[in-house]
Amino acid sequence: MTDTSSSSVSPAGRTVTVRVPGTTANLGPGFDTLGLALALYDELTVSVRDEPGAFVEVHGVGEGEVPTDETNLVVRSIAHTFAAYGQELPGLHLVAKNAIPHGRGLGSSGAAIVSGVMAAKGLLEGIVEIDPLGLLARATELEGHPDNVAPALFGGLTIAWTTPDGPQFKKLIVHRGVSPLVLVPQETMSTALARSLQPESVPHADAIFNVSRSTLLIAALIQSPELLLAATEDKLHQSYRASAMPETDRLIQELRAAGFPAVVSGAGPSILVLCSDPGQRLAAAELVGSRAATPWQALVLAVDFKGATVVLHPDEVK
């Protein structure tokens, strides 16, 4: 059970190390519901220090770009979690080693939020116990929807939904034949912009279409990868956002015409290809390499089955 006691105990002298996978959401038809964890990781070390405030070092992706003070998203996530359990935030020193691309539809903001929530869990170990639904609730409060933070927290394929009691999730194990390929362009895409292009209502037939494809997609991912091309069809969101990322849309159409189960990764502009065998990934990457008008990076990734981890080093005093 989650302890929401307001008594505050200092985690002085503690250091934790957190590892969080990148994610890809929607997976075509599963808009705001389905997410998949990928073996691409941000790593974070957080130490409690005597001085108040937060000091952040960023290495890798985002270095020299993201805030290095209390406005940093990871710091805000730690602070949010401490406050939710009635704990006083100590001074913090953070060292972030980031590999997840920013603004490309691979869950970088969700990973930052989960990093902070998991760091808070580790720093509060033995003081406040935070259960899985508590972690998901805190992360969703910051992210706004659970489809990215659920797989980042728990790994694998996740189905996420909300109830009056808060967000819920179900984790599923992906068939070993599923071989993700992510194609990452140089340009970025704002999630807020992508969502602004979404209509408030869609045709009834399109809603039925996506219900059928999203249920088929779960079967394809956990049992029948040969169905992935049909299962990744979508009429709810990708076509509405196509004008904001024309090359992404063009390449997805070309990939699908060639038989590859290609979709927009999250809000884009990256492309996710849910291949049914490793060899198919190479062929898909070659197609994009030969037809793209701009440079694209091909990331051959495994599915992450573990999710976010946190290790407490109680004897290290920083």
PDB file of C-alpha atoms in Angstrom:
ATOM      1  CA  MET A   1       0.000   0.000   0.000  1.00  0.00           C
ATOM      2  CA  THR A   2       1.213   3.498  -0.785  1.00  0.00           C
ATOM      3  CA  ASP A   3       2.057   5.635   2.224  1.00  0.00           C
ATOM      4  CA  THR A   4       0.842   9.212   1.892  1.00  0.00           C
ATOM      5  CA  SER A   5       1.940  10.279   5.335  1.00  0.00           C
ATOM      6  CA  SER A   6       2.884  13.923   5.665  1.00  0.00           C
ATOM      7  CA  SER A   7       5.730  13.275   8.134  1.00  0.00           C
ATOM      8  CA  SER A   8       9.018  14.228   6.515  1.00  0.00           C
ATOM      9  CA  VAL A   9      12.279  12.323   7.050  1.00  0.00           C
ATOM     10  CA  SER A  10      15.516  13.474   5.435  1.00  0.00           C
ATOM     11  CA  PRO A  11      17.189  11.173   2.874  1.00  0.00           C
ATOM     12  CA  ALA A  12      20.536  12.879   3.606  1.00  0.00           C
ATOM     13  CA  GLY A  13      23.600  11.206   2.118  1.00  0.00           C
ATOM     14  CA  ARG A  14      21.706   9.076  -0.368  1.00  0.00           C
ATOM     15  CA  THR A  15      22.593   8.459  -3.996  1.00  0.00           C
ATOM     16  CA  VAL A  16      20.450   6.612  -6.516  1.00  0.00           C
ATOM     17  CA  THR A  17      21.032   5.477 -10.083  1.00  0.00           C
ATOM     18  CA  VAL A  18      18.081   5.278 -12.466  1.00  0.00           C
ATOM     19  CA  ARG A  19      17.826   3.731 -15.930  1.00  0.00           C
ATOM     20  CA  VAL A  20      14.766   4.392 -18.114  1.00  0.00           C
ATOM     21  CA  PRO A  21      13.985   3.061 -21.610  1.00  0.00           C
ATOM     22  CA  GLY A  22      12.748   5.077 -24.522  1.00  0.00           C
ATOM     23  CA  THR A  23       9.253   4.341 -25.731  1.00  0.00           C
ATOM     24  CA  THR A  24       7.097   4.469 -28.813  1.00  0.00           C
ATOM     25  CA  ALA A  25       3.393   5.161 -28.394  1.00  0.00           C
ATOM     26  CA  ASN A  26       0.239   4.641 -30.475  1.00  0.00           C
ATOM     27  CA  LEU A  27       1.835   1.925 -32.654  1.00  0.00           C
ATOM     28  CA  GLY A  28      -0.521   2.958 -35.416  1.00  0.00           C
ATOM     29  CA  PRO A  29      -4.120   2.364 -34.299  1.00  0.00           C
ATOM     30  CA  GLY A  30      -3.643   2.347 -30.503  1.00  0.00           C
ATOM     31  CA  PHE A  31      -3.865   6.126 -30.106  1.00  0.00           C
ATOM     32  CA  ASP A  32      -3.176   7.294 -26.534  1.00  0.00           C
ATOM     33  CA  THR A  33      -3.520   3.698 -25.320  1.00  0.00           C
ATOM     34  CA  LEU A  34      -0.718   1.409 -26.498  1.00  0.00           C
ATOM     35  CA  GLY A  35       2.978   1.866 -25.837  1.00  0.00           C
ATOM     36  CA  LEU A  36       6.138  -0.170 -26.302  1.00  0.00           C
ATOM     37  CA  ALA A  37       9.418   0.098 -24.389  1.00  0.00           C
ATOM     38  CA  LEU A  38      12.603   0.117 -26.469  1.00  0.00           C
ATOM     39  CA  ALA A  39      16.173  -0.784 -25.563  1.00  0.00           C
ATOM     40  CA  LEU A  40      17.450   2.794 -25.746  1.00  0.00           C
ATOM     41  CA  TYR A  41      18.193   4.294 -22.350  1.00  0.00           C
ATOM     42  CA  ASP A  42      18.627   7.491 -20.394  1.00  0.00           C
ATOM     43  CA  GLU A  43      20.690   7.050 -17.228  1.00  0.00           C
ATOM     44  CA  LEU A  44      20.545   9.317 -14.208  1.00  0.00           C
ATOM     45  CA  THR A  45      22.457   9.568 -10.949  1.00  0.00           C
ATOM     46  CA  VAL A  46      20.939  11.699  -8.190  1.00  0.00           C
ATOM     47  CA  SER A  47      22.706  12.565  -4.945  1.00  0.00           C
ATOM     48  CA  VAL A  48      21.388  14.462  -1.958  1.00  0.00           C
ATOM     49  CA  ARG A  49      23.643  17.395  -1.089  1.00  0.00           C
ATOM     50  CA  ASP A  50      23.841  19.758   1.854  1.00  0.00           C
ATOM     51  CA  GLU A  51      23.282  22.915  -0.196  1.00  0.00           C
ATOM     52  CA  PRO A  52      19.680  23.762  -1.125  1.00  0.00           C
ATOM     53  CA  GLY A  53      18.482  23.792  -4.708  1.00  0.00           C
ATOM     54  CA  ALA A  54      19.376  21.552  -7.630  1.00  0.00           C
ATOM     55  CA  PHE A  55      22.466  21.327  -9.808  1.00  0.00           C
ATOM     56  CA  VAL A  56      22.162  19.322 -13.029  1.00  0.00           C
ATOM     57  CA  GLU A  57      24.868  17.994 -15.347  1.00  0.00           C
ATOM     58  CA  VAL A  58      23.656  16.798 -18.760  1.00  0.00           C
ATOM     59  CA  HIS A  59      25.744  14.607 -21.039  1.00  0.00           C
ATOM     60  CA  GLY A  60      24.743  13.330 -24.459  1.00  0.00           C
ATOM     61  CA  VAL A  61      21.367  14.306 -25.897  1.00  0.00           C
ATOM     62  CA  GLY A  62      20.224  17.707 -24.629  1.00  0.00           C
ATOM     63  CA  GLU A  63      23.654  18.794 -23.405  1.00  0.00           C
ATOM     64  CA  GLY A  64      23.823  22.576 -23.547  1.00  0.00           C
ATOM     65  CA  GLU A  65      20.113  22.761 -24.389  1.00  0.00           C
ATOM     66  CA  VAL A  66      17.998  21.629 -21.431  1.00  0.00           C
ATOM     67  CA  PRO A  67      17.844  23.573 -18.127  1.00  0.00           C
ATOM     68  CA  THR A  68      20.384  22.693 -15.458  1.00  0.00           C
ATOM     69  CA  ASP A  69      18.529  24.125 -12.460  1.00  0.00           C
ATOM     70  CA  GLU A  70      15.225  23.592 -10.634  1.00  0.00           C
ATOM     71  CA  THR A  71      13.294  24.097 -13.891  1.00  0.00           C
ATOM     72  CA  ASN A  72      14.754  20.905 -15.366  1.00  0.00           C
ATOM     73  CA  LEU A  73      11.945  18.395 -16.025  1.00  0.00           C
ATOM     74  CA  VAL A  74      13.659  15.632 -14.062  1.00  0.00           C
ATOM     75  CA  VAL A  75      14.074  17.909 -11.049  1.00  0.00           C
ATOM     76  CA  ARG A  76      10.442  19.020 -11.304  1.00  0.00           C
ATOM     77  CA  SER A  77       9.376  15.381 -11.401  1.00  0.00           C
ATOM     78  CA  ILE A  78      11.382  14.578  -8.276  1.00  0.00           C
ATOM     79  CA  ALA A  79       9.908  17.624  -6.539  1.00  0.00           C
ATOM     80  CA  HIS A  80       6.377  16.685  -7.616  1.00  0.00           C
ATOM     81  CA  THR A  81       6.756  13.178  -6.212  1.00  0.00           C
ATOM     82  CA  PHE A  82       8.247  14.373  -2.910  1.00  0.00           C
ATOM     83  CA  ALA A  83       5.391  16.865  -2.522  1.00  0.00           C
ATOM     84  CA  ALA A  84       2.763  14.220  -3.331  1.00  0.00           C
ATOM     85  CA  TYR A  85       3.946  12.183  -0.347  1.00  0.00           C
ATOM     86  CA  GLY A  86       4.398  15.101   2.024  1.00  0.00           C
ATOM     87  CA  GLN A  87       8.204  15.074   1.939  1.00  0.00           C
ATOM     88  CA  GLU A  88      10.524  18.069   1.933  1.00  0.00           C
ATOM     89  CA  LEU A  89      12.771  18.261  -1.120  1.00  0.00           C
ATOM     90  CA  PRO A  90      16.479  18.267  -0.222  1.00  0.00           C
ATOM     91  CA  GLY A  91      19.302  19.784  -2.204  1.00  0.00           C
ATOM     92  CA  LEU A  92      20.123  17.633  -5.222  1.00  0.00           C
ATOM     93  CA  HIS A  93      22.980  16.950  -7.609  1.00  0.00           C
ATOM     94  CA  LEU A  94      21.929  15.234 -10.844  1.00  0.00           C
ATOM     95  CA  VAL A  95      24.101  13.712 -13.542  1.00  0.00           C
ATOM     96  CA  ALA A  96      22.106  12.759 -16.645  1.00  0.00           C
ATOM     97  CA  LYS A  97      23.499  10.646 -19.482  1.00  0.00           C
ATOM     98  CA  ASN A  98      20.903  10.860 -22.234  1.00  0.00           C
ATOM     99  CA  ALA A  99      20.606   8.694 -25.350  1.00  0.00           C
ATOM    100  CA  ILE A 100      16.905   9.103 -26.212  1.00  0.00           C
ATOM    101  CA  PRO A 101      16.484  11.705 -28.999  1.00  0.00           C
ATOM    102  CA  HIS A 102      14.458  14.779 -28.029  1.00  0.00           C
ATOM    103  CA  GLY A 103      11.373  15.846 -29.948  1.00  0.00           C
ATOM    104  CA  ARG A 104      11.379  12.791 -32.223  1.00  0.00           C
ATOM    105  CA  GLY A 105       8.463  10.724 -30.891  1.00  0.00           C
ATOM    106  CA  LEU A 106      10.543   8.370 -28.739  1.00  0.00           C
ATOM    107  CA  GLY A 107       9.214   9.360 -25.327  1.00  0.00           C
ATOM    108  CA  SER A 108      12.027  11.646 -24.179  1.00  0.00           C
ATOM    109  CA  SER A 109       9.775  13.782 -21.958  1.00  0.00           C
ATOM    110  CA  GLY A 110       8.109  10.688 -20.547  1.00  0.00           C
ATOM    111  CA  ALA A 111      11.545   9.210 -19.830  1.00  0.00           C
ATOM    112  CA  ALA A 112      12.607  12.398 -18.029  1.00  0.00           C
ATOM    113  CA  ILE A 113       9.443  12.317 -15.925  1.00  0.00           C
ATOM    114  CA  VAL A 114       9.847   8.626 -15.116  1.00  0.00           C
ATOM    115  CA  SER A 115      13.513   9.238 -14.267  1.00  0.00           C
ATOM    116  CA  GLY A 116      12.450  11.807 -11.692  1.00  0.00           C
ATOM    117  CA  VAL A 117       9.645   9.707 -10.240  1.00  0.00           C
ATOM    118  CA  MET A 118      11.921   6.659  -9.960  1.00  0.00           C
ATOM    119  CA  ALA A 119      14.710   8.744  -8.426  1.00  0.00           C
ATOM    120  CA  ALA A 120      12.253   9.996  -5.820  1.00  0.00           C
ATOM    121  CA  LYS A 121      11.166   6.425  -5.125  1.00  0.00           C
ATOM    122  CA  GLY A 122      14.777   5.420  -4.516  1.00  0.00           C
ATOM    123  CA  LEU A 123      15.598   8.443  -2.371  1.00  0.00           C
ATOM    124  CA  LEU A 124      12.494   7.798  -0.268  1.00  0.00           C
ATOM    125  CA  GLU A 125      13.047   4.068   0.133  1.00  0.00           C
ATOM    126  CA  GLY A 126      12.246   3.078   3.723  1.00  0.00           C
ATOM    127  CA  ILE A 127      10.638   6.471   4.297  1.00  0.00           C
ATOM    128  CA  VAL A 128       7.700   6.278   1.875  1.00  0.00           C
ATOM    129  CA  GLU A 129       6.880   3.202  -0.164  1.00  0.00           C
ATOM    130  CA  ILE A 130       5.462   4.002  -3.602  1.00  0.00           C
ATOM    131  CA  ASP A 131       3.651   1.157  -5.366  1.00  0.00           C
ATOM    132  CA  PRO A 132       3.434   0.703  -9.158  1.00  0.00           C
ATOM    133  CA  LEU A 133       0.095   2.491  -9.496  1.00  0.00           C
ATOM    134  CA  GLY A 134       1.480   5.339  -7.401  1.00  0.00           C
ATOM    135  CA  LEU A 135       4.428   5.639  -9.786  1.00  0.00           C
ATOM    136  CA  LEU A 136       2.082   5.642 -12.764  1.00  0.00           C
ATOM    137  CA  ALA A 137      -0.208   8.233 -11.157  1.00  0.00           C
ATOM    138  CA  ARG A 138       2.635  10.629 -10.367  1.00  0.00           C
ATOM    139  CA  ALA A 139       4.125  10.294 -13.850  1.00  0.00           C
ATOM    140  CA  THR A 140       0.752  10.708 -15.575  1.00  0.00           C
ATOM    141  CA  GLU A 141      -0.020  13.838 -13.553  1.00  0.00           C
ATOM    142  CA  LEU A 142       3.046  15.410 -15.143  1.00  0.00           C
ATOM    143  CA  GLU A 143       2.851  13.900 -18.638  1.00  0.00           C
ATOM    144  CA  GLY A 144      -0.908  14.327 -19.043  1.00  0.00           C
ATOM    145  CA  HIS A 145      -1.542  10.840 -20.452  1.00  0.00           C
ATOM    146  CA  PRO A 146      -0.148   7.406 -19.536  1.00  0.00           C
ATOM    147  CA  ASP A 147       0.656   5.852 -22.929  1.00  0.00           C
ATOM    148  CA  ASN A 148       4.386   6.724 -22.855  1.00  0.00           C
ATOM    149  CA  VAL A 149       5.080   6.658 -19.123  1.00  0.00           C
ATOM    150  CA  ALA A 150       3.509   3.208 -18.625  1.00  0.00           C
ATOM    151  CA  PRO A 151       5.974   1.322 -20.881  1.00  0.00           C
ATOM    152  CA  ALA A 152       8.841   3.487 -19.598  1.00  0.00           C
ATOM    153  CA  LEU A 153       7.987   2.434 -16.059  1.00  0.00           C
ATOM    154  CA  PHE A 154       7.118  -1.209 -16.610  1.00  0.00           C
ATOM    155  CA  GLY A 155       8.663  -2.290 -19.929  1.00  0.00           C
ATOM    156  CA  GLY A 156       7.231  -4.463 -22.676  1.00  0.00           C
ATOM    157  CA  LEU A 157       3.949  -3.689 -24.391  1.00  0.00           C
ATOM    158  CA  THR A 158       1.529  -1.781 -22.193  1.00  0.00           C
ATOM    159  CA  ILE A 159      -2.151  -1.020 -22.457  1.00  0.00           C
ATOM    160  CA  ALA A 160      -2.961   2.116 -20.445  1.00  0.00           C
ATOM    161  CA  TRP A 161      -6.330   3.571 -19.520  1.00  0.00           C
ATOM    162  CA  THR A 162      -7.737   6.021 -17.008  1.00  0.00           C
ATOM    163  CA  THR A 163     -10.438   5.552 -14.370  1.00  0.00           C
ATOM    164  CA  PRO A 164     -11.922   7.750 -11.627  1.00  0.00           C
ATOM    165  CA  ASP A 165      -9.332   6.138  -9.346  1.00  0.00           C
ATOM    166  CA  GLY A 166      -6.444   7.129 -11.616  1.00  0.00           C
ATOM    167  CA  PRO A 167      -4.484   5.611 -14.492  1.00  0.00           C
ATOM    168  CA  GLN A 168      -4.223   1.843 -14.856  1.00  0.00           C
ATOM    169  CA  PHE A 169      -2.038  -0.430 -16.962  1.00  0.00           C
ATOM    170  CA  LYS A 170      -1.596  -3.970 -18.202  1.00  0.00           C
ATOM    171  CA  LYS A 171       1.825  -5.210 -19.266  1.00  0.00           C
ATOM    172  CA  LEU A 172       2.123  -7.841 -22.000  1.00  0.00           C
ATOM    173  CA  ILE A 173       5.151  -9.759 -23.244  1.00  0.00           C
ATOM    174  CA  VAL A 174       5.921  -9.207 -26.925  1.00  0.00           C
ATOM    175  CA  HIS A 175       6.475 -12.139 -29.287  1.00  0.00           C
ATOM    176  CA  ARG A 176      10.169 -12.809 -29.756  1.00  0.00           C
ATOM    177  CA  GLY A 177       9.801 -12.451 -33.526  1.00  0.00           C
ATOM    178  CA  VAL A 178       8.833  -8.770 -33.299  1.00  0.00           C
ATOM    179  CA  SER A 179      11.864  -6.719 -34.378  1.00  0.00           C
ATOM    180  CA  PRO A 180      11.485  -2.928 -34.028  1.00  0.00           C
ATOM    181  CA  LEU A 181      13.274  -0.508 -36.310  1.00  0.00           C
ATOM    182  CA  VAL A 182      13.125   3.218 -35.600  1.00  0.00           C
ATOM    183  CA  LEU A 183      14.047   5.707 -38.321  1.00  0.00           C
ATOM    184  CA  VAL A 184      14.944   9.092 -36.871  1.00  0.00           C
ATOM    185  CA  PRO A 185      15.117  12.304 -38.956  1.00  0.00           C
ATOM    186  CA  GLN A 186      17.130  15.396 -38.130  1.00  0.00           C
ATOM    187  CA  GLU A 187      14.100  17.621 -37.619  1.00  0.00           C
ATOM    188  CA  THR A 188      11.988  17.608 -34.464  1.00  0.00           C
ATOM    189  CA  MET A 189       8.248  17.677 -33.877  1.00  0.00           C
ATOM    190  CA  SER A 190       6.328  19.328 -31.060  1.00  0.00           C
ATOM    191  CA  THR A 191       3.879  16.993 -29.355  1.00  0.00           C
ATOM    192  CA  ALA A 192       1.634  19.979 -28.653  1.00  0.00           C
ATOM    193  CA  LEU A 193       1.619  20.874 -32.362  1.00  0.00           C
ATOM    194  CA  ALA A 194       0.846  17.292 -33.331  1.00  0.00           C
ATOM    195  CA  ARG A 195      -2.074  17.173 -30.906  1.00  0.00           C
ATOM    196  CA  SER A 196      -3.404  20.507 -32.151  1.00  0.00           C
ATOM    197  CA  LEU A 197      -3.883  18.981 -35.610  1.00  0.00           C
ATOM    198  CA  GLN A 198      -6.178  16.306 -34.220  1.00  0.00           C
ATOM    199  CA  PRO A 199      -9.926  16.865 -34.776  1.00  0.00           C
ATOM    200  CA  GLU A 200     -12.282  16.781 -31.790  1.00  0.00           C
ATOM    201  CA  SER A 201     -14.444  14.149 -33.467  1.00  0.00           C
ATOM    202  CA  VAL A 202     -13.929  11.498 -36.134  1.00  0.00           C
ATOM    203  CA  PRO A 203     -16.316   9.524 -38.361  1.00  0.00           C
ATOM    204  CA  HIS A 204     -18.028   6.569 -36.712  1.00  0.00           C
ATOM    205  CA  ALA A 205     -16.635   4.213 -39.350  1.00  0.00           C
ATOM    206  CA  ASP A 206     -13.083   5.366 -38.617  1.00  0.00           C
ATOM    207  CA  ALA A 207     -13.562   4.731 -34.899  1.00  0.00           C
ATOM    208  CA  ILE A 208     -14.786   1.195 -35.611  1.00  0.00           C
ATOM    209  CA  PHE A 209     -11.860   0.678 -37.999  1.00  0.00           C
ATOM    210  CA  ASN A 210      -9.359   1.578 -35.290  1.00  0.00           C
ATOM    211  CA  VAL A 211     -11.041  -0.546 -32.629  1.00  0.00           C
ATOM    212  CA  SER A 212     -10.672  -3.569 -34.898  1.00  0.00           C
ATOM    213  CA  ARG A 213      -7.059  -2.782 -35.791  1.00  0.00           C
ATOM    214  CA  SER A 214      -5.941  -2.017 -32.232  1.00  0.00           C
ATOM    215  CA  THR A 215      -7.340  -5.313 -30.936  1.00  0.00           C
ATOM    216  CA  LEU A 216      -5.737  -7.124 -33.862  1.00  0.00           C
ATOM    217  CA  LEU A 217      -2.462  -5.335 -33.097  1.00  0.00           C
ATOM    218  CA  ILE A 218      -2.323  -6.769 -29.585  1.00  0.00           C
ATOM    219  CA  ALA A 219      -2.763 -10.263 -31.026  1.00  0.00           C
ATOM    220  CA  ALA A 220      -0.095  -9.576 -33.654  1.00  0.00           C
ATOM    221  CA  LEU A 221       2.423  -8.284 -31.118  1.00  0.00           C
ATOM    222  CA  ILE A 222       2.047 -11.073 -28.576  1.00  0.00           C
ATOM    223  CA  GLN A 223       1.168 -14.044 -30.766  1.00  0.00           C
ATOM    224  CA  SER A 224       1.023 -13.515 -34.556  1.00  0.00           C
ATOM    225  CA  PRO A 225       3.668 -11.101 -35.953  1.00  0.00           C
ATOM    226  CA  GLU A 226       2.683 -12.054 -39.525  1.00  0.00           C
ATOM    227  CA  LEU A 227      -0.445  -9.904 -39.013  1.00  0.00           C
ATOM    228  CA  LEU A 228       1.462  -6.725 -38.215  1.00  0.00           C
ATOM    229  CA  LEU A 229       0.963  -5.011 -41.571  1.00  0.00           C
ATOM    230  CA  ALA A 230      -2.834  -5.199 -41.370  1.00  0.00           C
ATOM    231  CA  ALA A 231      -2.815  -4.590 -37.615  1.00  0.00           C
ATOM    232  CA  THR A 232      -0.929  -1.271 -37.871  1.00  0.00           C
ATOM    233  CA  GLU A 233      -3.471   0.451 -40.126  1.00  0.00           C
ATOM    234  CA  ASP A 234      -4.867   3.670 -38.652  1.00  0.00           C
ATOM    235  CA  LYS A 235      -7.528   6.266 -39.446  1.00  0.00           C
ATOM    236  CA  LEU A 236      -7.610   8.258 -36.194  1.00  0.00           C
ATOM    237  CA  HIS A 237      -4.495  10.409 -36.080  1.00  0.00           C
ATOM    238  CA  GLN A 238      -1.707   9.881 -38.608  1.00  0.00           C
ATOM    239  CA  SER A 239      -3.450  11.326 -41.666  1.00  0.00           C
ATOM    240  CA  TYR A 240      -4.433  14.472 -39.739  1.00  0.00           C
ATOM    241  CA  ARG A 241      -0.818  15.093 -38.747  1.00  0.00           C
ATOM    242  CA  ALA A 242       0.737  14.256 -42.116  1.00  0.00           C
ATOM    243  CA  SER A 243       0.923  17.862 -43.306  1.00  0.00           C
ATOM    244  CA  ALA A 244       3.248  18.729 -40.404  1.00  0.00           C
ATOM    245  CA  MET A 245       5.742  15.988 -41.365  1.00  0.00           C
ATOM    246  CA  PRO A 246       5.431  15.371 -45.110  1.00  0.00           C
ATOM    247  CA  GLU A 247       8.579  13.298 -45.539  1.00  0.00           C
ATOM    248  CA  THR A 248       7.582  11.052 -42.633  1.00  0.00           C
ATOM    249  CA  ASP A 249       4.194  10.521 -44.254  1.00  0.00           C
ATOM    250  CA  ARG A 250       5.683   9.862 -47.704  1.00  0.00           C
ATOM    251  CA  LEU A 251       8.192   7.337 -46.407  1.00  0.00           C
ATOM    252  CA  ILE A 252       5.557   5.527 -44.349  1.00  0.00           C
ATOM    253  CA  GLN A 253       3.375   5.182 -47.432  1.00  0.00           C
ATOM    254  CA  GLU A 254       6.312   3.824 -49.441  1.00  0.00           C
ATOM    255  CA  LEU A 255       7.303   1.405 -46.670  1.00  0.00           C
ATOM    256  CA  ARG A 256       3.752   0.106 -46.308  1.00  0.00           C
ATOM    257  CA  ALA A 257       3.354  -0.268 -50.063  1.00  0.00           C
ATOM    258  CA  ALA A 258       6.473  -2.456 -49.964  1.00  0.00           C
ATOM    259  CA  GLY A 259       4.966  -4.606 -47.206  1.00  0.00           C
ATOM    260  CA  PHE A 260       6.624  -3.111 -44.127  1.00  0.00           C
ATOM    261  CA  PRO A 261       4.429  -2.382 -41.021  1.00  0.00           C
ATOM    262  CA  ALA A 262       5.463   1.262 -40.708  1.00  0.00           C
ATOM    263  CA  VAL A 263       3.752   3.881 -38.508  1.00  0.00           C
ATOM    264  CA  VAL A 264       4.510   7.243 -36.949  1.00  0.00           C
ATOM    265  CA  SER A 265       6.412   6.784 -33.682  1.00  0.00           C
ATOM    266  CA  GLY A 266       4.473   8.654 -31.014  1.00  0.00           C
ATOM    267  CA  ALA A 267       3.834  12.225 -32.150  1.00  0.00           C
ATOM    268  CA  GLY A 268       6.595  11.874 -34.763  1.00  0.00           C
ATOM    269  CA  PRO A 269       8.454  12.650 -36.856  1.00  0.00           C
ATOM    270  CA  SER A 270      10.316   9.357 -36.358  1.00  0.00           C
ATOM    271  CA  ILE A 271       9.046   6.227 -38.087  1.00  0.00           C
ATOM    272  CA  LEU A 272       8.521   2.922 -36.292  1.00  0.00           C
ATOM    273  CA  VAL A 273       8.659  -0.257 -38.360  1.00  0.00           C
ATOM    274  CA  LEU A 274       7.365  -3.293 -36.466  1.00  0.00           C
ATOM    275  CA  CYS A 275       9.141  -5.958 -38.453  1.00  0.00           C
ATOM    276  CA  SER A 276       8.338  -9.650 -38.065  1.00  0.00           C
ATOM    277  CA  ASP A 277      11.972 -10.762 -38.350  1.00  0.00           C
ATOM    278  CA  PRO A 278      15.439  -9.149 -38.071  1.00  0.00           C
ATOM    279  CA  GLY A 279      16.145  -9.410 -41.804  1.00  0.00           C
ATOM    280  CA  GLN A 280      13.091  -7.334 -42.626  1.00  0.00           C
ATOM    281  CA  ARG A 281      14.576  -4.449 -40.619  1.00  0.00           C
ATOM    282  CA  LEU A 282      17.624  -4.259 -42.887  1.00  0.00           C
ATOM    283  CA  ALA A 283      15.458  -4.164 -45.993  1.00  0.00           C
ATOM    284  CA  ALA A 284      13.270  -1.404 -44.521  1.00  0.00           C
ATOM    285  CA  ALA A 285      16.311   0.666 -43.536  1.00  0.00           C
ATOM    286  CA  GLU A 286      17.750   0.259 -47.042  1.00  0.00           C
ATOM    287  CA  LEU A 287      14.496   1.421 -48.623  1.00  0.00           C
ATOM    288  CA  VAL A 288      14.452   4.592 -46.543  1.00  0.00           C
ATOM    289  CA  GLY A 289      18.144   5.175 -47.152  1.00  0.00           C
ATOM    290  CA  SER A 290      17.588   5.047 -50.907  1.00  0.00           C
ATOM    291  CA  ARG A 291      14.407   7.153 -51.030  1.00  0.00           C
ATOM    292  CA  ALA A 292      14.701   9.739 -48.249  1.00  0.00           C
ATOM    293  CA  ALA A 293      15.336  13.331 -49.293  1.00  0.00           C
ATOM    294  CA  THR A 294      17.069  14.130 -45.988  1.00  0.00           C
ATOM    295  CA  PRO A 295      19.328  12.114 -43.650  1.00  0.00           C
ATOM    296  CA  TRP A 296      17.615   9.530 -41.426  1.00  0.00           C
ATOM    297  CA  GLN A 297      19.267   7.506 -38.668  1.00  0.00           C
ATOM    298  CA  ALA A 298      18.280   3.830 -38.485  1.00  0.00           C
ATOM    299  CA  LEU A 299      18.094   2.462 -34.925  1.00  0.00           C
ATOM    300  CA  VAL A 300      17.866  -1.322 -34.754  1.00  0.00           C
ATOM    301  CA  LEU A 301      16.379  -1.833 -31.300  1.00  0.00           C
ATOM    302  CA  ALA A 302      15.155  -4.669 -29.120  1.00  0.00           C
ATOM    303  CA  VAL A 303      12.018  -4.490 -27.029  1.00  0.00           C
ATOM    304  CA  ASP A 304      12.855  -3.599 -23.424  1.00  0.00           C
ATOM    305  CA  PHE A 305      11.071  -6.024 -21.094  1.00  0.00           C
ATOM    306  CA  LYS A 306      12.278  -4.678 -17.745  1.00  0.00           C
ATOM    307  CA  GLY A 307      11.241  -1.034 -17.685  1.00  0.00           C
ATOM    308  CA  ALA A 308      12.705   1.599 -15.387  1.00  0.00           C
ATOM    309  CA  THR A 309      15.083   0.537 -12.635  1.00  0.00           C
ATOM    310  CA  VAL A 310      16.450   2.332  -9.592  1.00  0.00           C
ATOM    311  CA  VAL A 311      19.388   1.337  -7.408  1.00  0.00           C
ATOM    312  CA  LEU A 312      19.970   2.953  -4.009  1.00  0.00           C
ATOM    313  CA  HIS A 313      23.563   3.421  -2.861  1.00  0.00           C
ATOM    314  CA  PRO A 314      22.997   4.313   0.813  1.00  0.00           C
ATOM    315  CA  ASP A 315      26.662   4.427   1.759  1.00  0.00           C
ATOM    316  CA  GLU A 316      27.648   7.011  -0.824  1.00  0.00           C
ATOM    317  CA  VAL A 317      27.620  10.559   0.497  1.00  0.00           C
ATOM    318  CA  LYS A 318      27.987  13.320  -2.027  1.00  0.00           C
TER     319      LYS A 318
END
